[in-house]
mmCIF file of C-alpha atoms in Angstrom:
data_model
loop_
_atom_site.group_PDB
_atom_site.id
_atom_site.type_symbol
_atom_site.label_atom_id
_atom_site.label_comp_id
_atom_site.label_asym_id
_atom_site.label_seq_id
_atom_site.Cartn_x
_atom_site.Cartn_y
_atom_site.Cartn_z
ATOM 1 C CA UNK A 765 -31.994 38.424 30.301
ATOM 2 C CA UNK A 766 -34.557 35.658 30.908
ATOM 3 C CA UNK A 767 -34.938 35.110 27.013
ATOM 4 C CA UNK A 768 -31.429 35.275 26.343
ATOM 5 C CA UNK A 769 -30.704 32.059 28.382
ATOM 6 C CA UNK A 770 -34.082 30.287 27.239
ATOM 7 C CA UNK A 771 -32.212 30.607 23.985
ATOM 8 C CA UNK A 772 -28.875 29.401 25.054
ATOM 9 C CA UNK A 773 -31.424 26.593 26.696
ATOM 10 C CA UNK A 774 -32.966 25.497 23.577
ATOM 11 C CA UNK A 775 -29.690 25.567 21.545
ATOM 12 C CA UNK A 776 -28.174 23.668 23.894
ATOM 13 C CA UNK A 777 -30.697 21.145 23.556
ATOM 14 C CA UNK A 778 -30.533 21.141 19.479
ATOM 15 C CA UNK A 779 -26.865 20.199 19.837
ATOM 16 C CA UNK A 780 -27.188 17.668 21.340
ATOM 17 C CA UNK A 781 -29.838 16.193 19.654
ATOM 18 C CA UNK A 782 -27.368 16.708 16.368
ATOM 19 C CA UNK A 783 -24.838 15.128 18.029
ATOM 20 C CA UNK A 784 -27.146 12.448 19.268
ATOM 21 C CA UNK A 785 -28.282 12.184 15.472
ATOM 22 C CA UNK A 786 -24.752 11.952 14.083
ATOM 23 C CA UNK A 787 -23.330 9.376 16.325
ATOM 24 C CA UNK A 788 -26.573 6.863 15.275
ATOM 25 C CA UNK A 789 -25.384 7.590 11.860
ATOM 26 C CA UNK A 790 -22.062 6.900 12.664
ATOM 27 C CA UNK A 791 -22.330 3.733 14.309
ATOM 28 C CA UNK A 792 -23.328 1.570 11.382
ATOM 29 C CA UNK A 793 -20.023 1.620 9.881
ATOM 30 C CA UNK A 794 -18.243 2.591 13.417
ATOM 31 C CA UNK A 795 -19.356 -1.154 14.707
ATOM 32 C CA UNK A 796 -17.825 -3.211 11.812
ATOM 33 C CA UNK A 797 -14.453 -1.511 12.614
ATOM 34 C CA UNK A 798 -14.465 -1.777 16.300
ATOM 35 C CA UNK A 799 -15.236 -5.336 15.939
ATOM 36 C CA UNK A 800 -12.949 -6.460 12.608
ATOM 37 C CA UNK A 801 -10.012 -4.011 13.192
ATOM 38 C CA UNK A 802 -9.841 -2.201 16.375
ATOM 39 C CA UNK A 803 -10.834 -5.302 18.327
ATOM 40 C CA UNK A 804 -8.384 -8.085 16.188
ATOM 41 C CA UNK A 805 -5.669 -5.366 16.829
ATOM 42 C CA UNK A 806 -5.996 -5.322 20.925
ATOM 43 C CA UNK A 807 -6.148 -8.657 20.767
ATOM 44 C CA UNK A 808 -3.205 -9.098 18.491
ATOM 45 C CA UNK A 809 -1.201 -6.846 20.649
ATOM 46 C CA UNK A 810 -2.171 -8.744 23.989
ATOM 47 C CA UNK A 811 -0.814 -12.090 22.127
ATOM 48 C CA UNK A 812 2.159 -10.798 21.567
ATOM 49 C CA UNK A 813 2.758 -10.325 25.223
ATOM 50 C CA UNK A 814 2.379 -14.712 26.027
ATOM 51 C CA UNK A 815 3.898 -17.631 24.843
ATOM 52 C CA UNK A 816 0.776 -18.676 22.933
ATOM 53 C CA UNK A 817 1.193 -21.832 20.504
ATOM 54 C CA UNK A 818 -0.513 -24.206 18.728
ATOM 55 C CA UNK A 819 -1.099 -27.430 19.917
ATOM 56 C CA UNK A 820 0.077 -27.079 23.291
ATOM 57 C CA UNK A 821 -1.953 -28.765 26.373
ATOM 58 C CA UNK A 822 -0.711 -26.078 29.195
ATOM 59 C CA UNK A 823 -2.188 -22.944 29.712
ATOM 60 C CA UNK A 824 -0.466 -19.832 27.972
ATOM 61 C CA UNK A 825 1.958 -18.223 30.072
ATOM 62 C CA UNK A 826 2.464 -14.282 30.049
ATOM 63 C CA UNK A 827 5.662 -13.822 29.509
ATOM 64 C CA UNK A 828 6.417 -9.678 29.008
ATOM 65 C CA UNK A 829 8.547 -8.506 26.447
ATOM 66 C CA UNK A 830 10.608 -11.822 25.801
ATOM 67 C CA UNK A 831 8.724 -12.331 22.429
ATOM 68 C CA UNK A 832 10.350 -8.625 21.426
ATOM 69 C CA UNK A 833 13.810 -9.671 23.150
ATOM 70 C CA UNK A 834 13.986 -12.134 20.850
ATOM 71 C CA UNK A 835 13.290 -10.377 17.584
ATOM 72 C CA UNK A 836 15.930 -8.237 18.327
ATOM 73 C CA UNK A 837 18.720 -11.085 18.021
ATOM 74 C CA UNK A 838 16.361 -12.832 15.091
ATOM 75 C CA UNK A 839 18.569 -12.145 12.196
ATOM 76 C CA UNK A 840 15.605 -13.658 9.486
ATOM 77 C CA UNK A 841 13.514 -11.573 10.731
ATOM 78 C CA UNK A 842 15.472 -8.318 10.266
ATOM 79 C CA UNK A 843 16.981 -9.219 7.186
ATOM 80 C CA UNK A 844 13.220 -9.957 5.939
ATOM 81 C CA UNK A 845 12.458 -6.715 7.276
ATOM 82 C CA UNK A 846 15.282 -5.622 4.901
ATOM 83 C CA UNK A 847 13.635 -6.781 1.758
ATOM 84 C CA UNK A 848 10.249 -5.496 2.458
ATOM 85 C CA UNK A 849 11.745 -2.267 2.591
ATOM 86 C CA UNK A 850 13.743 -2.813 -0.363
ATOM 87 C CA UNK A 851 10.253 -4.211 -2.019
ATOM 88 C CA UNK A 852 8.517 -1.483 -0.881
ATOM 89 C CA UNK A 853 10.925 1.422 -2.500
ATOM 90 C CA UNK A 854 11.451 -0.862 -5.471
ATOM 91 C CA UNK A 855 7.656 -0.795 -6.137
ATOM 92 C CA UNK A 856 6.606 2.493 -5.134
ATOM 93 C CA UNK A 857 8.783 4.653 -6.945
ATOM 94 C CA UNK A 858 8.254 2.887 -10.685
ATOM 95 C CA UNK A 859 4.957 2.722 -9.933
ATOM 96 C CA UNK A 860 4.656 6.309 -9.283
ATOM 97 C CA UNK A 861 6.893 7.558 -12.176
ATOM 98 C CA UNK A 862 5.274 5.179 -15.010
ATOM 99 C CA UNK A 863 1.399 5.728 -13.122
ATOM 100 C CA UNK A 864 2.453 9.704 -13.618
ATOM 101 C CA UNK A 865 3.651 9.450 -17.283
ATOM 102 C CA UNK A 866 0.381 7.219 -18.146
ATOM 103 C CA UNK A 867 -1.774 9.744 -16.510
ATOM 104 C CA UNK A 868 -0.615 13.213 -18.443
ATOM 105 C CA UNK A 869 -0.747 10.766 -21.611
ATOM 106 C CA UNK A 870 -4.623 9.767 -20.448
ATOM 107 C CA UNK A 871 -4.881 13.458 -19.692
ATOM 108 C CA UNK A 872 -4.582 14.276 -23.578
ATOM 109 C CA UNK A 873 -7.439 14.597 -26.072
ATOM 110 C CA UNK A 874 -6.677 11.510 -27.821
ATOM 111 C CA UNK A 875 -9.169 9.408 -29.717
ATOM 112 C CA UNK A 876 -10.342 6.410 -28.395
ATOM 113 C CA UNK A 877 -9.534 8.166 -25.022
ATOM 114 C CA UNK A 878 -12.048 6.079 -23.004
ATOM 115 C CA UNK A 879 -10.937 2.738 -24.296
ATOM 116 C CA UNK A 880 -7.515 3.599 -23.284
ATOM 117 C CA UNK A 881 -8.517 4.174 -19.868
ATOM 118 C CA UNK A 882 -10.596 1.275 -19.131
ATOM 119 C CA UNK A 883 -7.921 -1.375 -20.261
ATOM 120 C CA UNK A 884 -5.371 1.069 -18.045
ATOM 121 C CA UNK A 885 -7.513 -0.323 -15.041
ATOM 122 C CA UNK A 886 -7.907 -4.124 -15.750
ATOM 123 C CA UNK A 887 -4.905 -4.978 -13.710
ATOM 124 C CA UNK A 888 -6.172 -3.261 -10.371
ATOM 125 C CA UNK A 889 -9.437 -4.874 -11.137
ATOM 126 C CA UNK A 890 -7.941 -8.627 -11.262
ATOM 127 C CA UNK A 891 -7.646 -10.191 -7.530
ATOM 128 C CA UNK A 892 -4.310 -10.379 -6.625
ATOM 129 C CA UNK A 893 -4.534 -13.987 -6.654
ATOM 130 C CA UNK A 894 -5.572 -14.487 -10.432
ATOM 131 C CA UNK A 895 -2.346 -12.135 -10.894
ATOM 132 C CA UNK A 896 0.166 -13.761 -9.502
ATOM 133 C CA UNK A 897 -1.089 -16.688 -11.187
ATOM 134 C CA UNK A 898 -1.157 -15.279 -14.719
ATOM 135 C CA UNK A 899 2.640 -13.673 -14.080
ATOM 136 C CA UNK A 900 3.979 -17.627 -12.864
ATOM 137 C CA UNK A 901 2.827 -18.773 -16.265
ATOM 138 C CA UNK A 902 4.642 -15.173 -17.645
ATOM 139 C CA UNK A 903 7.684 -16.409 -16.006
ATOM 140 C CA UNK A 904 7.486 -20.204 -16.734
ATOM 141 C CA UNK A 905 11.203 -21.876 -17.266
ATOM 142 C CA UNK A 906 9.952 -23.624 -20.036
ATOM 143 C CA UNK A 907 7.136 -22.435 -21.752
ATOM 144 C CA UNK A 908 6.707 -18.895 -20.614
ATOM 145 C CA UNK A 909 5.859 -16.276 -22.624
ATOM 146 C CA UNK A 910 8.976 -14.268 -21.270
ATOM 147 C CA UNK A 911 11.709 -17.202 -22.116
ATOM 148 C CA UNK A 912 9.594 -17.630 -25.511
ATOM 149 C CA UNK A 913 9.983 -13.663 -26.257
ATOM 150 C CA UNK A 914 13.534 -13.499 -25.579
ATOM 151 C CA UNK A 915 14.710 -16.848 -27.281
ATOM 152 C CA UNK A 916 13.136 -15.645 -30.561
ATOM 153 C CA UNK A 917 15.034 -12.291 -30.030
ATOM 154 C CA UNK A 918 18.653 -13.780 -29.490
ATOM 155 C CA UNK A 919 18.787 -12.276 -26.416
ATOM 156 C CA UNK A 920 19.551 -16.184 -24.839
ATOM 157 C CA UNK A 921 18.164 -19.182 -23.119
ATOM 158 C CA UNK A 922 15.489 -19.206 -20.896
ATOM 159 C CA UNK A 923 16.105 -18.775 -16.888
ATOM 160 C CA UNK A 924 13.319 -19.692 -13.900
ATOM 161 C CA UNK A 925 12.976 -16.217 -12.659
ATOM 162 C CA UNK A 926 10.876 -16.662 -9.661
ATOM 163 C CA UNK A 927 13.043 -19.216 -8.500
ATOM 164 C CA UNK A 928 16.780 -17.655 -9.164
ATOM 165 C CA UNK A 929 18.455 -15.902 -6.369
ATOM 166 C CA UNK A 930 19.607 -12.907 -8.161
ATOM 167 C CA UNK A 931 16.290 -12.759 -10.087
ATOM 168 C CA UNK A 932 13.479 -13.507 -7.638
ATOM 169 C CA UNK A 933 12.888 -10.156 -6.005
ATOM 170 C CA UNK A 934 13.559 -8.080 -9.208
ATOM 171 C CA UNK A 935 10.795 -10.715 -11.057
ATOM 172 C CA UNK A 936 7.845 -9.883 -8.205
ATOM 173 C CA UNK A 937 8.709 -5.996 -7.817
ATOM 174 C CA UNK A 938 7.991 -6.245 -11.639
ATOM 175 C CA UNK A 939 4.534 -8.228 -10.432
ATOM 176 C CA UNK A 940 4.059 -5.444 -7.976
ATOM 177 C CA UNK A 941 4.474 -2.426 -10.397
ATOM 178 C CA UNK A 942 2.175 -3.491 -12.623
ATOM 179 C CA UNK A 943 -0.499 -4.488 -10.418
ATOM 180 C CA UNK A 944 -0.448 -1.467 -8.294
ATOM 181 C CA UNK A 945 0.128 1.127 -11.202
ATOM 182 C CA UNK A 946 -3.346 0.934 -12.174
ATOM 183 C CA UNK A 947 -4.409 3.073 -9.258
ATOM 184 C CA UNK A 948 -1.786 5.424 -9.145
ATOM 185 C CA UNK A 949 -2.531 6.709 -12.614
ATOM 186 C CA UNK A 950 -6.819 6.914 -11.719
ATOM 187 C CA UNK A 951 -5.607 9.027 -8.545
ATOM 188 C CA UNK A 952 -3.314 11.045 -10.227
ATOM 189 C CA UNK A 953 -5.604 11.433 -13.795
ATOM 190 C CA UNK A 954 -8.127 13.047 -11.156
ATOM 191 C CA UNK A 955 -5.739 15.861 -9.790
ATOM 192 C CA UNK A 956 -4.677 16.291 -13.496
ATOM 193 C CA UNK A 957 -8.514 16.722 -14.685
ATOM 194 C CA UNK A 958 -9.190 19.315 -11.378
ATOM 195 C CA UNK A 959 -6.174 21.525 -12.585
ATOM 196 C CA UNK A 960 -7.419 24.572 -14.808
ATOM 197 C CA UNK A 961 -6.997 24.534 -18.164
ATOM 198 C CA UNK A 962 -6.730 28.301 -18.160
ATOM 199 C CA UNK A 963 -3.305 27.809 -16.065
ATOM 200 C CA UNK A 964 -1.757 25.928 -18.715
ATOM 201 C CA UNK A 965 -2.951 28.521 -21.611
ATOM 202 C CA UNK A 966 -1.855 31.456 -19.763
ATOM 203 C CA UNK A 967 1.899 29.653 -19.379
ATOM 204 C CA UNK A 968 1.805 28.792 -23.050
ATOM 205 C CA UNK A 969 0.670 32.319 -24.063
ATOM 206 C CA UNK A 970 4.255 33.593 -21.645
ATOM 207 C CA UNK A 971 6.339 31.405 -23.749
ATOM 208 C CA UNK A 972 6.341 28.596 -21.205
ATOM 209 C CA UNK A 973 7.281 25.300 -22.613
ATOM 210 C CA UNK A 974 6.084 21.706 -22.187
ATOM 211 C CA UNK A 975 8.809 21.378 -18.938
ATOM 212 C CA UNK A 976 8.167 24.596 -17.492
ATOM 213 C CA UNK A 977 4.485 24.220 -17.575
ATOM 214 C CA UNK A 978 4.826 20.786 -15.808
ATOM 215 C CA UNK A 979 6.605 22.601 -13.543
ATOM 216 C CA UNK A 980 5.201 25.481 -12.629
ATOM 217 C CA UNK A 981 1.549 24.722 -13.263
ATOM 218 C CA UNK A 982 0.781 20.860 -13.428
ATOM 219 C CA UNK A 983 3.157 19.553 -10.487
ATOM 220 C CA UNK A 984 1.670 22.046 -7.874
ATOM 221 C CA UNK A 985 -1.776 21.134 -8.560
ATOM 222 C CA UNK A 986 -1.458 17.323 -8.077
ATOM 223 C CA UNK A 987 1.650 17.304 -5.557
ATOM 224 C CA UNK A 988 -1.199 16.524 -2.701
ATOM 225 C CA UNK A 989 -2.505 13.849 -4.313
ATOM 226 C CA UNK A 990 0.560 12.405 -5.312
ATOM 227 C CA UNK A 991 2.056 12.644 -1.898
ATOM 228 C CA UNK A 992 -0.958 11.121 -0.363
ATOM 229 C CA UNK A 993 -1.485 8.238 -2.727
ATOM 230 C CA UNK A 994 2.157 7.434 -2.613
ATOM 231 C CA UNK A 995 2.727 7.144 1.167
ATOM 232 C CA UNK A 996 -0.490 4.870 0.951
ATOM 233 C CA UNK A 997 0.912 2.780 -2.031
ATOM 234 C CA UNK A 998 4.631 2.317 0.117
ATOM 235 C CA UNK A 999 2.345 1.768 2.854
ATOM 236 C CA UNK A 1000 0.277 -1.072 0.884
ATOM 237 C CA UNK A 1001 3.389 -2.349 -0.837
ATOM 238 C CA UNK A 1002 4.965 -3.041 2.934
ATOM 239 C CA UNK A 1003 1.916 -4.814 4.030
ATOM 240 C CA UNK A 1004 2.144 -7.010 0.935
ATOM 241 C CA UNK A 1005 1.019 -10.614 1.352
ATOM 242 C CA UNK A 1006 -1.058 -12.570 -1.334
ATOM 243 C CA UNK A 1007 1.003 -11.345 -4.432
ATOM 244 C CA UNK A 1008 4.643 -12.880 -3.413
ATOM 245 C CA UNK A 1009 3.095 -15.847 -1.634
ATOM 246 C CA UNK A 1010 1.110 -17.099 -4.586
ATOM 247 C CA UNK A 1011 4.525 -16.429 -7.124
ATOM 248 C CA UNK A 1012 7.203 -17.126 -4.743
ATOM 249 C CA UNK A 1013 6.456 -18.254 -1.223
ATOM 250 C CA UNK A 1014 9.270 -16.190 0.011
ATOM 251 C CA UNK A 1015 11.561 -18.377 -2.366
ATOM 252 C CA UNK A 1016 14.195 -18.971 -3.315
ATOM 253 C CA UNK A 1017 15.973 -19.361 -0.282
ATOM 254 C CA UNK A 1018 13.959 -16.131 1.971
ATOM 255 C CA UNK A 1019 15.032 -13.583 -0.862
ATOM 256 C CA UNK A 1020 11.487 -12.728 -1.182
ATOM 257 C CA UNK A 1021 10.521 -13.532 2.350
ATOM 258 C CA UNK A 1022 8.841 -10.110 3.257
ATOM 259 C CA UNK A 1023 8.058 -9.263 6.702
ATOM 260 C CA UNK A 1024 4.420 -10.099 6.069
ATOM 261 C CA UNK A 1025 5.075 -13.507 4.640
ATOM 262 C CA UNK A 1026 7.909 -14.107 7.571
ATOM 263 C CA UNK A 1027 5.204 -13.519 10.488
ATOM 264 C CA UNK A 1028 2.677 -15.996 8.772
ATOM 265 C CA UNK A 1029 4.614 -18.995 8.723
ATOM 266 C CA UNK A 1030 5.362 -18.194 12.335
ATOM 267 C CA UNK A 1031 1.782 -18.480 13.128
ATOM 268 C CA UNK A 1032 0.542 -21.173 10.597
ATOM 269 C CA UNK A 1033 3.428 -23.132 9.609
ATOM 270 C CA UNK A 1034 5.227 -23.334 13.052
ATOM 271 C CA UNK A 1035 2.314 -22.676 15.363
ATOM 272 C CA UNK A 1036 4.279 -19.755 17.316
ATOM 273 C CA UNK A 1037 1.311 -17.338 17.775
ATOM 274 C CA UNK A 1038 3.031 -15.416 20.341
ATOM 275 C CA UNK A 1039 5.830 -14.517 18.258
ATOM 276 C CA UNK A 1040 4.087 -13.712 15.384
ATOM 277 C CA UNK A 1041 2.190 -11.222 17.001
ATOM 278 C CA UNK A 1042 4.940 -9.665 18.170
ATOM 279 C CA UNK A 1043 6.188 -8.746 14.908
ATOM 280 C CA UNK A 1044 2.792 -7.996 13.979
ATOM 281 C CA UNK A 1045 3.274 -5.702 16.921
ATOM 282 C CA UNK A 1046 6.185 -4.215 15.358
ATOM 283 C CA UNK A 1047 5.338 -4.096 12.081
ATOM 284 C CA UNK A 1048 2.306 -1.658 13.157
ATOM 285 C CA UNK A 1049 4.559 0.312 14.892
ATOM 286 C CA UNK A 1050 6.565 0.727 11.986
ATOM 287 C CA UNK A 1051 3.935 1.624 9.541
ATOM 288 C CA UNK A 1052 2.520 4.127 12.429
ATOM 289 C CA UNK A 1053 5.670 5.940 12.427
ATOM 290 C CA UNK A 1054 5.669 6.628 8.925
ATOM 291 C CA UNK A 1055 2.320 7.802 8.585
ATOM 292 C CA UNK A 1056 2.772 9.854 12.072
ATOM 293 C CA UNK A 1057 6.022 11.548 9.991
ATOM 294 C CA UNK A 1058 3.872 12.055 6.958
ATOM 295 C CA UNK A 1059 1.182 13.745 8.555
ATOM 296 C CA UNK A 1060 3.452 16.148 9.985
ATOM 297 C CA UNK A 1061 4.995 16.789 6.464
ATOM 298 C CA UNK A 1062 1.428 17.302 5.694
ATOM 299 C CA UNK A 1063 0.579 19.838 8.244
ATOM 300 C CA UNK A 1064 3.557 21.818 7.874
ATOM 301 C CA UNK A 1065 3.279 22.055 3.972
ATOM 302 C CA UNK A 1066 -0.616 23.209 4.762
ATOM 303 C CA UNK A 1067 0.253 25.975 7.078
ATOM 304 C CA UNK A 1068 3.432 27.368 5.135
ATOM 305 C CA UNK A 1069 0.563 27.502 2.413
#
């Protein structure tokens, strides 16, 4: 009896020490976090609860939920709300479909394979900056490669599509799909390369065809992946900043304003910190409810596997 709990002693003792161990190991990447995420974010949400402002000589005032009483009457902020969403879908889904088709073509034993697949990633290696740049040149009224193209095909004159109402937002989600689809197709080329090739021959020995096999062999293998890299691209695409500012500003006229964009010029251009927090505030809510429903999806589809 005695030795029995000097054991349960000593391996008391060895957990801890593990767990001791682990959190030391932890804490160099735990402490960045805290400090640049966790800590911004309390402090973000705190803001959002004052009147805070720039330039201001009195003392901020706390001033409960006004801040969120008043983005519920602020129509430009809701209808900017409106086209992040509509930015978000527009992106995510062409991304997804074209990253998918790129990847089961990458997925082939084609020559000059490797070649293929490193130019496939130059976009999502370009800063997002440098992009939007190159695509404003793209869609230059006058002497833009896109105006050029279609002139010499007949197709008619050249139109400013950044700055056209109707055009604007279809002109960036075009930026957008292209820049993100780079890492799409990597995520998705990896659940294609995991799936085993003996699958595939076994459905083409039963007659399966190229549909079926897709079907029945490919799509189950990768649906994880591409359910977890597409909630993170919609996700992404929502939180999108640098891209639209640097092709559009939120131009012409807010019809590219996204939510992002909106709460920045609250803080910077008119000073209201307070505010902008606040729809910071809401913003994370927002993004927290999605992920909150996709993890559920996730855990249900785990345990009815």
């Amino acid at each position: 009896m005695a030795t029995a709990t000097k054991r349960s002693v000593k391996q008391q003792r060895v957990r801890r020490s593990v767990d001791h161990g682990a959190w030391f190991l932890v804490l160099p990447a735990l402490i960045p976090i805290l400090v640049l995420s966790v800590g911004p974010l309390l402090y973000g949400i705190a803001l959002s609860f004052t009147d805070a402002q720039s330039g201001r000589t009195s003392a901020t005032q706390w001033v409960g939920a006004l801040n969120f009483q008043d983005l519920l009457h602020d129509t430009l902020f809701w209808d900017s709300f409106r086209i992040g969403l509509l930015w978000a879908v527009g992106v995510t889904v062409p991304q997804f479909f074209l990253a998918l088709g790129l990847a089961l073509l990458l997925n082939q034993n084609l020559r000059f394979r490797w070649l293929a697949r490193a130019l496939a990633i130059i976009p999502w290696a370009m800063p997002e900056v440098v992009v939007g740049i190159m695509w404003r040149l793209v869609y230059h009224p006058d002497a833009g490669v896109l105006n050029e193209t279609l002139a010499n095909l007949g197709l008619g004159e050249g139109r400013d599509w950044l700055t056209g109402t109707t055009t604007a937002l279809f002109a960036v989600i075009v930026v957008g799909v292209w820049a993100g689809m780079p890492q799409t197709t990597v995520a998705l080329l990896a659940g294609l390369q995991n799936t085993p090739r003996e699958l595939h021959e076994a459905a083409a020995m039963d007659g399966a065809g190229a549909w079926r096999r897709f079907r029945t062999v490919t799509w189950p293998a990768i649906k994880p992946v591409a359910l977890s890299i597409t909630a993170l691209n919609f996700i992404w695409n929502f939180n999108s900043f640098a891209l639209v500012y640097v092709l559009t500003q939120g131009g012409p006229g807010g019809r590219t304003r996204l939510p992002m964009l909106f709460a920045y010029e609250e803080a910077f251009r008119y000073g209201q910190f307070g505010y902008a927090a606040a729809m910071g505030c809401v913003m994370v809510a927002v993004i927290s409810v999605i992920l909150a429903v996709y993890l559920v999806g996730r855990l249900k589809g785990g345990d009815e596997a």
